[in-house]
Coordinates of C-alpha atoms in Angstrom, one line a residue:
M1385 CA -1.0 -4.3 -28.7
G1386 CA -4.8 -4.9 -29.1
Q1387 CA -4.5 -8.0 -27.0
G1388 CA -2.6 -6.1 -24.3
F1389 CA -5.4 -3.5 -24.0
L1390 CA -8.0 -6.2 -23.9
Q1391 CA -6.2 -7.8 -21.0
I1392 CA -6.2 -4.5 -19.1
A1393 CA -10.0 -4.1 -19.8
L1394 CA -10.7 -7.6 -18.5
T1395 CA -8.6 -7.0 -15.4
L1396 CA -10.4 -3.8 -14.6
C1397 CA -13.8 -5.5 -15.2
I1398 CA -12.9 -8.3 -12.7
V1399 CA -11.9 -5.7 -10.1
I1400 CA -15.3 -3.9 -10.6
A1401 CA -17.2 -7.2 -10.3
I1402 CA -15.4 -8.0 -7.0
V1403 CA -16.0 -4.7 -5.3
P1404 CA -19.6 -5.1 -4.3
I1405 CA -19.1 -8.8 -3.3
L1406 CA -16.0 -8.2 -1.1
G1407 CA -17.2 -4.8 0.1
R1408 CA -20.5 -6.3 1.4
Y1409 CA -18.7 -9.2 3.0
M1410 CA -16.2 -6.9 4.8
A1411 CA -19.1 -4.8 6.0
R1412 CA -20.8 -7.9 7.5
V1413 CA -17.5 -8.8 9.2
F1414 CA -17.0 -5.5 10.9
L1415 CA -20.7 -4.9 11.7
E1416 CA -20.5 -8.3 13.4
E1417 CA -23.2 -9.8 11.3
S1418 CA -23.3 -13.5 10.4
T1419 CA -20.8 -14.7 7.8
I1420 CA -20.0 -18.0 6.2
L1421 CA -17.0 -18.5 8.4
D1422 CA -18.8 -18.1 11.8
L1423 CA -19.0 -21.8 12.5
L1424 CA -15.2 -22.2 12.2
M1425 CA -13.9 -18.9 13.4
N1426 CA -16.2 -17.9 16.3
P1427 CA -14.8 -20.6 18.7
I1428 CA -11.2 -19.7 17.7
E1429 CA -11.7 -16.0 18.3
R1430 CA -13.5 -16.5 21.6
S1431 CA -10.7 -18.7 22.9
F1432 CA -8.1 -16.1 21.8
F1433 CA -10.0 -13.3 23.5
V1434 CA -10.2 -15.2 26.7
L1435 CA -6.6 -16.2 26.7
A1436 CA -5.5 -12.6 25.9
G1437 CA -7.8 -11.1 28.4
I1438 CA -9.6 -9.0 25.8
R1439 CA -13.1 -7.8 26.5
S1440 CA -14.5 -8.2 23.0
K1441 CA -17.6 -6.0 23.7
E1442 CA -15.6 -3.1 25.0
N1443 CA -15.6 0.0 22.8
F1444 CA -12.4 2.1 22.7
T1445 CA -12.1 5.9 22.8
G1446 CA -9.8 7.5 20.3
W1447 CA -6.8 7.5 22.6
Q1448 CA -7.5 4.0 23.8
Y1449 CA -7.5 2.8 20.2
I1450 CA -4.3 4.7 19.5
R1451 CA -2.5 3.2 22.5
A1452 CA -3.6 -0.3 21.5
V1453 CA -2.2 0.2 18.0
M1454 CA 1.1 1.7 19.2
Y1455 CA 1.7 -0.8 22.0
S1456 CA 0.8 -3.9 19.9
N1457 CA 2.9 -2.7 17.0
L1458 CA 5.9 -1.9 19.3
I1459 CA 5.8 -5.4 20.9
M1460 CA 5.4 -7.1 17.5
G1461 CA 8.3 -5.1 16.1
I1462 CA 10.7 -5.9 18.9
S1463 CA 9.7 -9.6 18.8
V1464 CA 10.4 -9.8 15.0
Y1465 CA 13.7 -8.0 15.4
L1466 CA 14.9 -10.6 17.9
L1467 CA 13.6 -13.5 15.8
I1468 CA 15.7 -12.3 12.8
F1469 CA 18.7 -11.4 14.9
Y1470 CA 18.8 -15.0 16.3
Q1471 CA 17.8 -16.7 13.0
K1472 CA 21.0 -18.8 12.9
L1473 CA 19.9 -20.5 16.1
L1474 CA 16.3 -21.1 14.9
P1475 CA 14.9 -23.8 12.6
W1476 CA 14.2 -23.6 8.8
N1477 CA 17.6 -22.2 8.0
P1478 CA 19.0 -24.7 5.5
N1479 CA 21.5 -22.1 4.1
G1480 CA 22.8 -21.2 7.5
F1481 CA 22.2 -17.4 7.2
D1482 CA 23.4 -15.2 10.1
A1483 CA 21.7 -12.0 11.1
P1484 CA 22.0 -9.0 8.8
S1485 CA 23.7 -5.8 10.0
W1486 CA 21.8 -3.8 12.7
D1487 CA 20.8 -1.0 10.3
I1488 CA 19.5 -3.3 7.6
L1489 CA 17.6 -5.3 10.3
L1490 CA 16.1 -2.2 11.8
H1491 CA 15.0 -0.9 8.4
T1492 CA 13.5 -4.3 7.5
V1493 CA 11.5 -4.5 10.8
V1494 CA 10.2 -0.9 10.5
S1495 CA 9.4 -1.5 6.8
Y1496 CA 7.2 -4.5 7.5
I1497 CA 5.6 -3.2 10.8
T1498 CA 4.5 -0.1 8.9
N1499 CA 3.1 -2.2 6.0
T1500 CA 5.7 -0.7 3.6
G1501 CA 7.7 -3.7 2.5
Q1502 CA 10.6 -1.5 1.3
Q1503 CA 13.6 -3.8 0.8
H1504 CA 17.2 -2.8 1.2
Y1505 CA 18.2 -6.5 1.3
S1506 CA 17.7 -9.6 -0.9
G1507 CA 15.6 -12.2 0.8
E1508 CA 17.2 -15.3 -0.8
T1509 CA 20.7 -14.3 0.4
T1510 CA 19.8 -12.7 3.8
L1511 CA 16.9 -14.4 5.6
S1512 CA 16.1 -18.0 6.6
Y1513 CA 12.8 -19.6 5.8
F1514 CA 11.8 -19.1 9.4
S1515 CA 12.5 -15.4 9.3
Q1516 CA 10.6 -15.0 6.0
V1517 CA 7.5 -16.9 7.2
A1518 CA 7.3 -16.6 11.0
A1519 CA 8.8 -13.1 11.2
L1520 CA 8.0 -11.1 8.1
G1521 CA 5.0 -13.2 7.2
F1522 CA 3.6 -12.6 10.6
L1523 CA 4.1 -8.8 10.2
M1524 CA 2.5 -8.9 6.8
F1525 CA -0.7 -10.2 8.3
T1526 CA -0.7 -7.9 11.4
S1527 CA 0.4 -4.7 9.6
A1528 CA -2.3 -5.1 7.0
G1529 CA -4.8 -6.0 9.7
T1530 CA -3.8 -2.9 11.7
G1531 CA -4.4 -0.6 8.7
L1532 CA -7.7 -2.3 7.9
A1533 CA -8.8 -2.0 11.6
V1534 CA -7.9 1.8 11.7
G1535 CA -9.7 2.3 8.4
I1536 CA -12.8 0.6 9.7
A1537 CA -12.6 2.6 13.0
F1538 CA -12.4 5.8 10.9
I1539 CA -15.5 4.8 8.9
R1540 CA -17.4 4.0 12.1
G1541 CA -16.6 7.4 13.5
L1542 CA -17.6 9.2 10.4
T1543 CA -20.9 7.4 10.4
G1544 CA -21.7 8.2 14.0
R1545 CA -20.8 4.8 15.5
K1546 CA -18.3 4.1 18.3
L1547 CA -14.8 3.3 17.1
G1548 CA -14.9 -0.3 18.3
N1549 CA -12.2 -2.5 19.8
F1550 CA -8.8 -2.6 18.0
Y1551 CA -8.0 -6.1 19.1
V1552 CA -11.3 -7.4 17.9
D1553 CA -11.0 -5.5 14.6
L1554 CA -7.4 -6.8 14.1
T1555 CA -8.4 -10.4 14.9
R1556 CA -11.5 -10.4 12.7
G1557 CA -9.7 -8.7 9.9
I1558 CA -7.1 -11.5 9.9
T1559 CA -9.3 -14.5 10.6
R1560 CA -12.2 -13.5 8.4
I1561 CA -10.6 -11.7 5.5
L1562 CA -6.8 -11.9 5.1
L1563 CA -6.2 -15.5 6.2
P1564 CA -9.0 -17.3 4.2
I1565 CA -8.3 -15.4 1.0
S1566 CA -4.6 -15.9 1.4
I1567 CA -5.0 -19.7 1.8
I1568 CA -7.2 -19.9 -1.3
G1569 CA -4.9 -17.6 -3.3
A1570 CA -1.7 -19.5 -2.2
I1571 CA -3.2 -22.8 -3.4
A1572 CA -4.1 -21.1 -6.7
L1573 CA -0.5 -19.8 -7.1
V1574 CA 0.9 -23.3 -6.4
F1575 CA -1.3 -24.7 -9.1
C1576 CA 0.0 -22.0 -11.5
G1577 CA 3.7 -22.9 -10.8
V1578 CA 4.8 -20.9 -7.7
P1579 CA 6.9 -23.1 -5.4
Q1580 CA 6.1 -23.9 -1.8
T1581 CA 8.9 -25.9 -0.2
L1582 CA 11.2 -25.9 2.8
D1583 CA 14.1 -27.5 0.9
G1584 CA 17.3 -25.5 0.7
T1585 CA 19.0 -24.0 -2.3
L1586 CA 19.1 -26.3 -5.3
V1587 CA 22.6 -26.9 -6.7
V1588 CA 22.7 -28.0 -10.4
Q1589 CA 25.3 -28.5 -13.1
T1590 CA 24.6 -26.5 -16.3
L1591 CA 25.2 -27.8 -19.8
E1592 CA 28.4 -25.8 -19.8
G1593 CA 29.7 -27.7 -16.8
R1594 CA 29.2 -24.8 -14.4
T1595 CA 27.5 -24.9 -11.0
Q1596 CA 24.3 -23.0 -10.6
Y1597 CA 22.5 -22.2 -7.3
I1598 CA 18.8 -21.9 -7.5
A1599 CA 17.1 -20.3 -4.5
R1600 CA 13.6 -21.5 -3.5
G1601 CA 11.4 -21.7 -0.5
P1602 CA 7.8 -21.3 0.8
V1603 CA 7.1 -18.7 -1.8
A1604 CA 3.4 -19.2 -2.6
S1605 CA 2.1 -18.5 0.9
F1606 CA 4.5 -15.5 1.3
E1607 CA 3.5 -14.1 -2.1
M1608 CA -0.2 -14.2 -1.6
I1609 CA -0.3 -12.2 1.7
K1610 CA 2.3 -9.9 0.3
M1611 CA -0.1 -9.0 -2.5
L1612 CA -3.4 -9.2 -0.6
G1613 CA -2.1 -7.2 2.3
D1614 CA -0.4 -4.6 0.1
N1615 CA 2.9 -5.3 1.8
G1616 CA 5.0 -5.5 -1.3
G1617 CA 8.2 -6.9 0.1
G1618 CA 9.3 -9.9 -2.0
F1619 CA 10.6 -13.3 -1.1
F1620 CA 13.4 -12.7 -3.6
G1621 CA 15.4 -9.5 -4.2
V1622 CA 13.8 -8.8 -7.6
N1623 CA 10.3 -9.2 -6.2
S1624 CA 7.5 -10.3 -8.5
A1625 CA 9.7 -10.0 -11.5
H1626 CA 11.3 -13.3 -10.3
P1627 CA 9.9 -16.4 -12.1
Y1628 CA 9.3 -18.2 -8.8
E1629 CA 7.1 -15.4 -7.4
N1630 CA 5.3 -14.6 -10.6
P1631 CA 5.9 -17.2 -13.4
N1632 CA 3.2 -16.5 -15.9
G1633 CA 0.2 -14.5 -17.0
A1634 CA -2.2 -16.4 -14.7
T1635 CA -0.2 -15.6 -11.6
N1636 CA 0.3 -12.0 -12.8
L1637 CA -3.5 -11.6 -13.0
I1638 CA -4.1 -13.2 -9.6
E1639 CA -1.6 -10.9 -8.0
I1640 CA -3.0 -7.8 -9.6
I1641 CA -6.5 -8.7 -8.4
A1642 CA -5.2 -9.4 -4.9
M1643 CA -3.4 -6.0 -4.8
T1644 CA -6.6 -4.1 -5.7
A1645 CA -9.4 -6.1 -4.1
I1646 CA -9.5 -4.8 -0.5
P1647 CA -8.6 -1.1 -1.1
A1648 CA -11.2 -0.8 -3.9
S1649 CA -13.9 -2.7 -2.0
L1650 CA -13.5 -0.6 1.2
I1651 CA -15.2 2.3 -0.6
Y1652 CA -18.3 0.1 -1.0
T1653 CA -18.0 -1.0 2.6
Y1654 CA -18.2 2.6 3.6
G1655 CA -21.4 3.0 1.6
I1656 CA -23.0 0.2 3.6
F1657 CA -21.9 1.7 6.9
A1658 CA -23.2 5.1 5.8
K1659 CA -26.3 3.6 4.3
N1660 CA -25.5 5.6 1.1
L1661 CA -24.4 3.4 -1.7
K1662 CA -24.9 6.2 -4.2
Q1663 CA -22.1 8.2 -2.6
S1664 CA -19.8 5.2 -2.4
W1665 CA -20.3 4.4 -6.1
L1666 CA -19.7 8.1 -7.0
L1667 CA -16.4 8.0 -5.0
F1668 CA -15.4 4.7 -6.6
W1669 CA -15.9 6.0 -10.1
M1670 CA -14.1 9.2 -9.3
V1671 CA -11.0 7.3 -8.2
F1672 CA -11.4 4.8 -11.0
I1673 CA -11.4 7.5 -13.7
V1674 CA -8.2 9.0 -12.4
F1675 CA -6.8 5.5 -12.1
V1676 CA -7.6 4.7 -15.8
I1677 CA -6.1 8.0 -16.9
L1678 CA -2.8 7.2 -15.2
I1679 CA -2.8 3.7 -16.7
S1680 CA -3.3 5.2 -20.1
I1681 CA -0.4 7.6 -19.6
A1682 CA 2.0 4.9 -18.4
V1683 CA 0.9 2.2 -20.9
G1684 CA 1.0 4.6 -23.8
A1685 CA 4.5 5.8 -22.9
E1686 CA 5.9 2.3 -22.6
Q1687 CA 4.2 1.1 -25.8
E1688 CA 5.5 4.1 -27.7
G1689 CA 9.1 3.3 -26.5
N1690 CA 12.2 5.4 -26.3
L1691 CA 12.2 7.8 -29.3
L1692 CA 16.0 8.1 -29.3
V1693 CA 16.5 4.4 -29.4
N1694 CA 13.8 3.9 -32.1
S1695 CA 15.2 6.6 -34.3
T1696 CA 18.7 5.1 -34.0
L1697 CA 17.5 1.7 -34.9
G1698 CA 15.1 2.9 -37.6
L1699 CA 12.1 1.0 -36.2
E1700 CA 9.3 1.4 -33.7
Q1701 CA 9.2 -0.9 -30.7
P1702 CA 8.0 -0.6 -27.1
N1703 CA 10.3 0.2 -24.2
L1704 CA 11.5 -3.3 -23.1
E1705 CA 14.3 -2.1 -20.9
G1706 CA 13.8 -3.5 -17.3
K1707 CA 10.8 -5.6 -18.5
E1708 CA 10.3 -9.3 -18.2
I1709 CA 9.5 -10.6 -21.7
R1710 CA 6.8 -12.9 -20.4
F1711 CA 4.8 -9.8 -19.4
G1712 CA 6.0 -7.2 -21.9
A1713 CA 5.6 -3.4 -21.8
I1714 CA 1.9 -3.2 -21.3
Q1715 CA 1.5 -5.6 -18.4
T1716 CA 4.5 -4.1 -16.7
A1717 CA 3.2 -0.6 -17.0
L1718 CA -0.2 -1.7 -15.8
W1719 CA 1.4 -3.3 -12.8
A1720 CA 3.5 -0.2 -12.1
V1721 CA 0.5 2.0 -11.8
I1722 CA -1.5 -0.5 -9.7
T1723 CA 1.3 -1.2 -7.3
T1724 CA 1.8 2.6 -6.6
A1725 CA -2.0 3.2 -6.6
T1726 CA -2.7 0.5 -3.9
A1727 CA 0.4 1.2 -1.7
S1728 CA 1.5 -2.3 -2.5
G1729 CA 5.0 -1.6 -3.8
A1730 CA 5.5 -5.0 -5.4
V1731 CA 7.1 -4.9 -8.8
N1732 CA 7.1 -7.2 -11.9
G1733 CA 9.6 -5.0 -13.7
M1734 CA 12.2 -2.3 -12.9
H1735 CA 10.6 1.1 -12.3
D1736 CA 13.9 2.7 -12.9
S1737 CA 13.5 1.9 -16.6
L1738 CA 10.1 3.4 -17.0
M1739 CA 9.7 6.2 -19.5
P1740 CA 9.3 9.7 -18.0
K1741 CA 5.5 9.6 -18.4
G1742 CA 5.3 6.2 -16.6
L1743 CA 7.5 7.6 -13.8
F1744 CA 5.2 10.6 -13.7
A1745 CA 2.1 8.3 -13.2
T1746 CA 3.7 6.3 -10.5
L1747 CA 5.0 9.3 -8.6
F1748 CA 1.5 11.0 -8.9
N1749 CA 0.0 7.9 -7.3
L1750 CA 2.4 8.1 -4.4
F1751 CA 1.8 11.8 -3.9
L1752 CA -2.0 11.4 -3.7
R1753 CA -2.1 8.2 -1.6
M1754 CA -5.8 7.6 -2.1
I1755 CA -5.9 5.9 -5.6
W1756 CA -6.7 3.3 -4.2
G1757 CA -4.4 3.7 -1.2
G1758 CA -3.3 1.1 1.3
Q1759 CA -5.2 -1.2 3.6
G1760 CA -7.8 1.0 5.2
I1761 CA -5.6 4.0 5.4
G1762 CA -6.0 4.9 1.7
T1763 CA -9.8 5.0 2.2
A1764 CA -9.3 7.3 5.2
Y1765 CA -7.2 9.6 3.0
L1766 CA -10.0 9.7 0.5
F1767 CA -12.5 10.9 3.2
I1768 CA -10.0 13.4 4.5
Y1769 CA -10.2 15.1 1.1
L1770 CA -14.0 14.8 1.3
I1771 CA -14.0 16.6 4.7
L1772 CA -11.8 19.4 3.3
T1773 CA -14.1 19.7 0.3
V1774 CA -17.2 20.0 2.5
F1775 CA -15.5 22.7 4.6
L1776 CA -14.5 24.8 1.6
A1777 CA -17.9 24.3 -0.1
G1778 CA -19.6 25.4 3.1
L1779 CA -17.5 28.6 3.2
I1780 CA -18.4 29.3 -0.5
V1781 CA -22.2 28.9 -0.1
G1782 CA -22.3 30.4 3.4
G1783 CA -23.7 27.3 5.1
T1784 CA -22.5 25.2 8.0
P1785 CA -20.0 22.6 6.8
A1786 CA -21.3 19.2 7.6
F1787 CA -20.5 15.7 6.6
L1788 CA -23.2 13.0 7.0
G1789 CA -25.1 15.5 9.1
R1790 CA -22.2 16.2 11.5
K1791 CA -20.5 19.6 11.7
I1792 CA -17.0 20.0 10.4
E1793 CA -15.3 22.4 12.9
R1794 CA -11.9 23.7 13.8
Q1795 CA -10.6 20.5 15.4
E1796 CA -11.5 18.4 12.3
I1797 CA -9.8 20.8 10.0
I1798 CA -6.6 20.8 12.1
L1799 CA -6.5 17.0 12.2
A1800 CA -7.2 16.7 8.5
S1801 CA -4.4 19.2 7.8
V1802 CA -2.0 17.2 10.0
V1803 CA -2.8 14.1 7.9
L1804 CA -2.1 15.8 4.6
L1805 CA 0.9 17.9 5.7
I1806 CA 3.0 15.2 7.4
Y1807 CA 3.6 13.5 4.1
P1808 CA 5.3 16.4 2.3
I1809 CA 7.4 16.9 5.5
V1810 CA 8.7 13.2 5.4
V1811 CA 9.4 13.4 1.7
L1812 CA 10.7 17.0 1.0
I1813 CA 13.0 17.5 4.0
P1814 CA 14.9 14.2 3.7
S1815 CA 15.1 14.6 -0.1
A1816 CA 16.5 18.1 0.3
I1817 CA 19.2 17.0 2.7
T1818 CA 20.1 14.0 0.5
L1819 CA 20.4 16.1 -2.7
A1820 CA 22.4 18.7 -0.9
Y1821 CA 25.2 16.1 -0.4
P1822 CA 25.0 14.0 -3.5
L1823 CA 28.5 12.5 -3.3
V1824 CA 28.2 11.5 0.4
L1825 CA 24.5 10.6 0.9
S1826 CA 22.5 10.2 -2.3
G1827 CA 23.8 7.0 -4.0
I1828 CA 22.5 8.4 -7.3
T1829 CA 23.6 6.2 -10.2
N1830 CA 22.0 8.2 -13.0
P1831 CA 23.0 11.9 -13.2
G1832 CA 20.6 14.8 -14.1
F1833 CA 16.9 14.8 -13.7
H1834 CA 16.5 11.1 -13.4
G1835 CA 18.8 11.2 -10.3
I1836 CA 16.5 13.6 -8.6
S1837 CA 13.6 11.2 -9.3
Q1838 CA 15.6 8.4 -7.8
V1839 CA 16.0 10.2 -4.5
V1840 CA 12.5 11.7 -4.3
Y1841 CA 10.9 8.3 -5.3
E1842 CA 12.6 6.5 -2.4
Y1843 CA 11.3 8.9 0.2
A1844 CA 7.9 9.2 -1.5
S1845 CA 7.6 5.4 -1.4
A1846 CA 8.7 5.2 2.2
G1847 CA 6.4 8.0 3.4
A1848 CA 3.4 6.6 1.5
N1849 CA 4.2 3.1 3.0
N1850 CA 4.5 1.8 -0.5
G1851 CA 7.9 0.2 -0.7
S1852 CA 8.7 0.3 -4.4
G1853 CA 11.8 2.0 -5.6
L1854 CA 14.0 3.0 -8.6
Q1855 CA 16.4 0.2 -8.5
G1856 CA 19.4 2.2 -9.8
L1857 CA 19.7 3.9 -6.4
D1858 CA 22.3 2.7 -4.0
S1859 CA 20.0 2.6 -1.0
T1860 CA 21.8 0.1 1.3
T1861 CA 23.9 2.7 3.2
L1862 CA 23.4 3.7 6.9
W1863 CA 22.0 7.1 5.8
W1864 CA 19.3 5.6 3.6
N1865 CA 18.4 2.9 6.1
L1866 CA 17.9 5.4 9.0
S1867 CA 16.4 8.3 7.0
T1868 CA 13.8 6.0 5.3
C1869 CA 13.0 4.5 8.7
F1870 CA 12.0 8.0 9.8
S1871 CA 9.9 8.6 6.7
M1872 CA 8.1 5.2 7.0
F1873 CA 7.5 5.5 10.8
A1874 CA 6.2 9.1 10.7
G1875 CA 4.3 8.6 7.5
R1876 CA 2.4 5.6 9.1
Y1877 CA 1.7 6.5 12.7
I1878 CA 1.2 10.3 12.8
P1879 CA -1.6 10.2 10.2
M1880 CA -3.1 7.2 12.0
I1881 CA -3.2 9.1 15.3
A1882 CA -4.8 12.1 13.6
I1883 CA -7.3 9.9 11.7
L1884 CA -8.5 8.2 14.9
L1885 CA -8.8 11.4 16.8
L1886 CA -10.8 12.9 14.0
A1887 CA -13.1 9.9 13.9
D1888 CA -13.5 9.9 17.6
G1889 CA -14.6 13.6 17.5
M1890 CA -17.0 13.0 14.7
S1891 CA -18.6 10.0 16.4
R1892 CA -19.5 12.3 19.4
K1893 CA -21.2 15.0 17.4
P1894 CA -25.0 15.2 17.2
I1895 CA -26.7 15.2 13.8
I1896 CA -27.8 18.7 12.7
R1897 CA -30.8 19.4 10.5
A1898 CA -30.2 19.9 6.8
T1899 CA -31.0 23.4 5.4
P1900 CA -31.8 24.5 1.9
I1901 CA -28.2 25.6 1.3
S1902 CA -26.6 22.4 2.8
F1903 CA -24.1 20.8 0.4
K1904 CA -25.1 17.3 -0.7
T1905 CA -22.1 15.0 -0.6
D1906 CA -23.7 12.3 -2.7
S1907 CA -24.0 14.4 -5.8
L1908 CA -21.9 14.4 -9.0
L1909 CA -21.1 18.1 -8.5
F1910 CA -19.6 17.5 -5.0
T1911 CA -17.7 14.4 -6.3
T1912 CA -16.2 16.5 -9.1
A1913 CA -15.2 19.3 -6.7
T1914 CA -13.5 16.6 -4.5
A1915 CA -11.5 15.4 -7.5
G1916 CA -10.4 18.9 -8.3
L1917 CA -9.3 19.5 -4.7
V1918 CA -7.4 16.3 -4.6
V1919 CA -5.4 17.2 -7.8
I1920 CA -4.8 20.8 -6.6
L1921 CA -3.6 19.9 -3.1
G1922 CA -1.4 17.2 -4.6
M1923 CA 0.1 19.5 -7.1
L1924 CA 0.7 22.4 -4.6
A1925 CA 3.1 20.3 -2.5
F1926 CA 4.8 18.2 -5.2
F1927 CA 4.5 19.9 -8.6
P1928 CA 8.1 21.3 -8.4
L1929 CA 9.4 17.7 -7.8
L1930 CA 7.5 16.5 -10.9
V1931 CA 8.9 19.4 -12.9
L1932 CA 12.5 18.7 -11.8
G1933 CA 12.1 15.0 -12.2
P1934 CA 10.0 13.1 -14.8
L1935 CA 8.7 16.2 -16.7
A1936 CA 12.2 17.7 -17.2
E1937 CA 13.5 14.2 -18.2
G1938 CA 10.6 13.9 -20.7
F1939 CA 11.3 17.3 -22.3
Q1940 CA 15.0 16.4 -22.4
L1941 CA 14.2 13.1 -24.2
A1942 CA 11.8 14.8 -26.6
A1943 CA 14.6 17.3 -27.5
G1944 CA 16.8 14.5 -28.4
N1945 CA 19.4 15.0 -25.6

């Protein structure tokens, strides 16, 4: 137990150490300052811009940025749909897989284009190597790059800069950040035992004389961008619980760091853009403290174990149901909190087997979406909460609400409200419809309070573009494929549009002079007020679901039922 908590402490220390290094590097990339990769990447990027007809010095307005995001994502989504649909005719298909059903294929494409990675299929029995690498691997780079670009555009707008050029931001995000780190990380994973091969399924004879089929493939490269880009969709059906995706403690650590590095570091990147590192560190520690509290809740619950089972056996042991023994209860609980905090969605154990407190922590992360959040978008959600805190604080003290010297007015509050309200809509409405017809639609495998959690978690994960799920749910039906497509699509693009319009409006505002009653946003008081607002707003929308799900299940378990 003591060793497990030491591992958690060392992991968090590594994350803290990485934040200023990666955060400063990303700021240099998007401020177009010199970086170590200029000599290699500048000629490649210039050639690409010329061939694509992109004017790299052109700055987009809010609507131009939005159209670029939507058009590019639409074209990429259609292209990938066709690649998978015709995968039997394409190379790197040693197992001869045909196309999946249209609804599974549509769900898969929407899932990866929205950086969700929610899987209603098993990769090793559904997709060719070409589909995994050239189709889904391509989307994992571009969807993560899209989120990163939108997050940077939002930071630019808040700090009074022009939004920039989406195509340039997307390209630089991939070539300067995602691609080089993925290459280094994939090589490290190969050294640690993750396979990277184009050979087909291995057929072996067991000692009992039976035939066993061992799936393999180009796993290491897929795994690294999956974790770094917070995509979450696994090469295999059981994701990072599979010994080929995550074979040991070293790979587990690498993948945890990859999940957390970019979302956490973007807060520091904001501080450089705003020329206010004090505020960025205050925000970082605010998020970090909530993050550590949730880790403590989940790890403590899994380490305590199931009281009913322990009382029956007459001994105390952690909850090992749904866990890989090579990781144990503590590392699985840590991963569960991190993967829902970062919008990654990858799993190294089955979330359906988490104790109620652990399920509470994971759902709480999904509901807030900013601890640490996804690629770029999570950072944007954090500053949406900041803007609302500034507005409310201004009303309280009777001053003009302003953020970084720019007024917060009616348009900003409307757009911020859209960002925060769309998520409850894409979670609560589909959940209500599904639970109203449990025998026809839900696919619940566990009755009672846990069944409610299964349904809510699936839509919460889809709407938050996370992708993890409670594996006991039968989610491969037409209803689940189409309804979660709606949640993923609306949960991704409607907030993006509102975020970019808000940033565009802020970038055009003049700086106003500070007054004696102006609220300082880089103070401990303001940061504490922001944390309180985050918790209150999150609880207003979703507290009934937590009561009917993990909290009720926890009380039921404590009562011995």
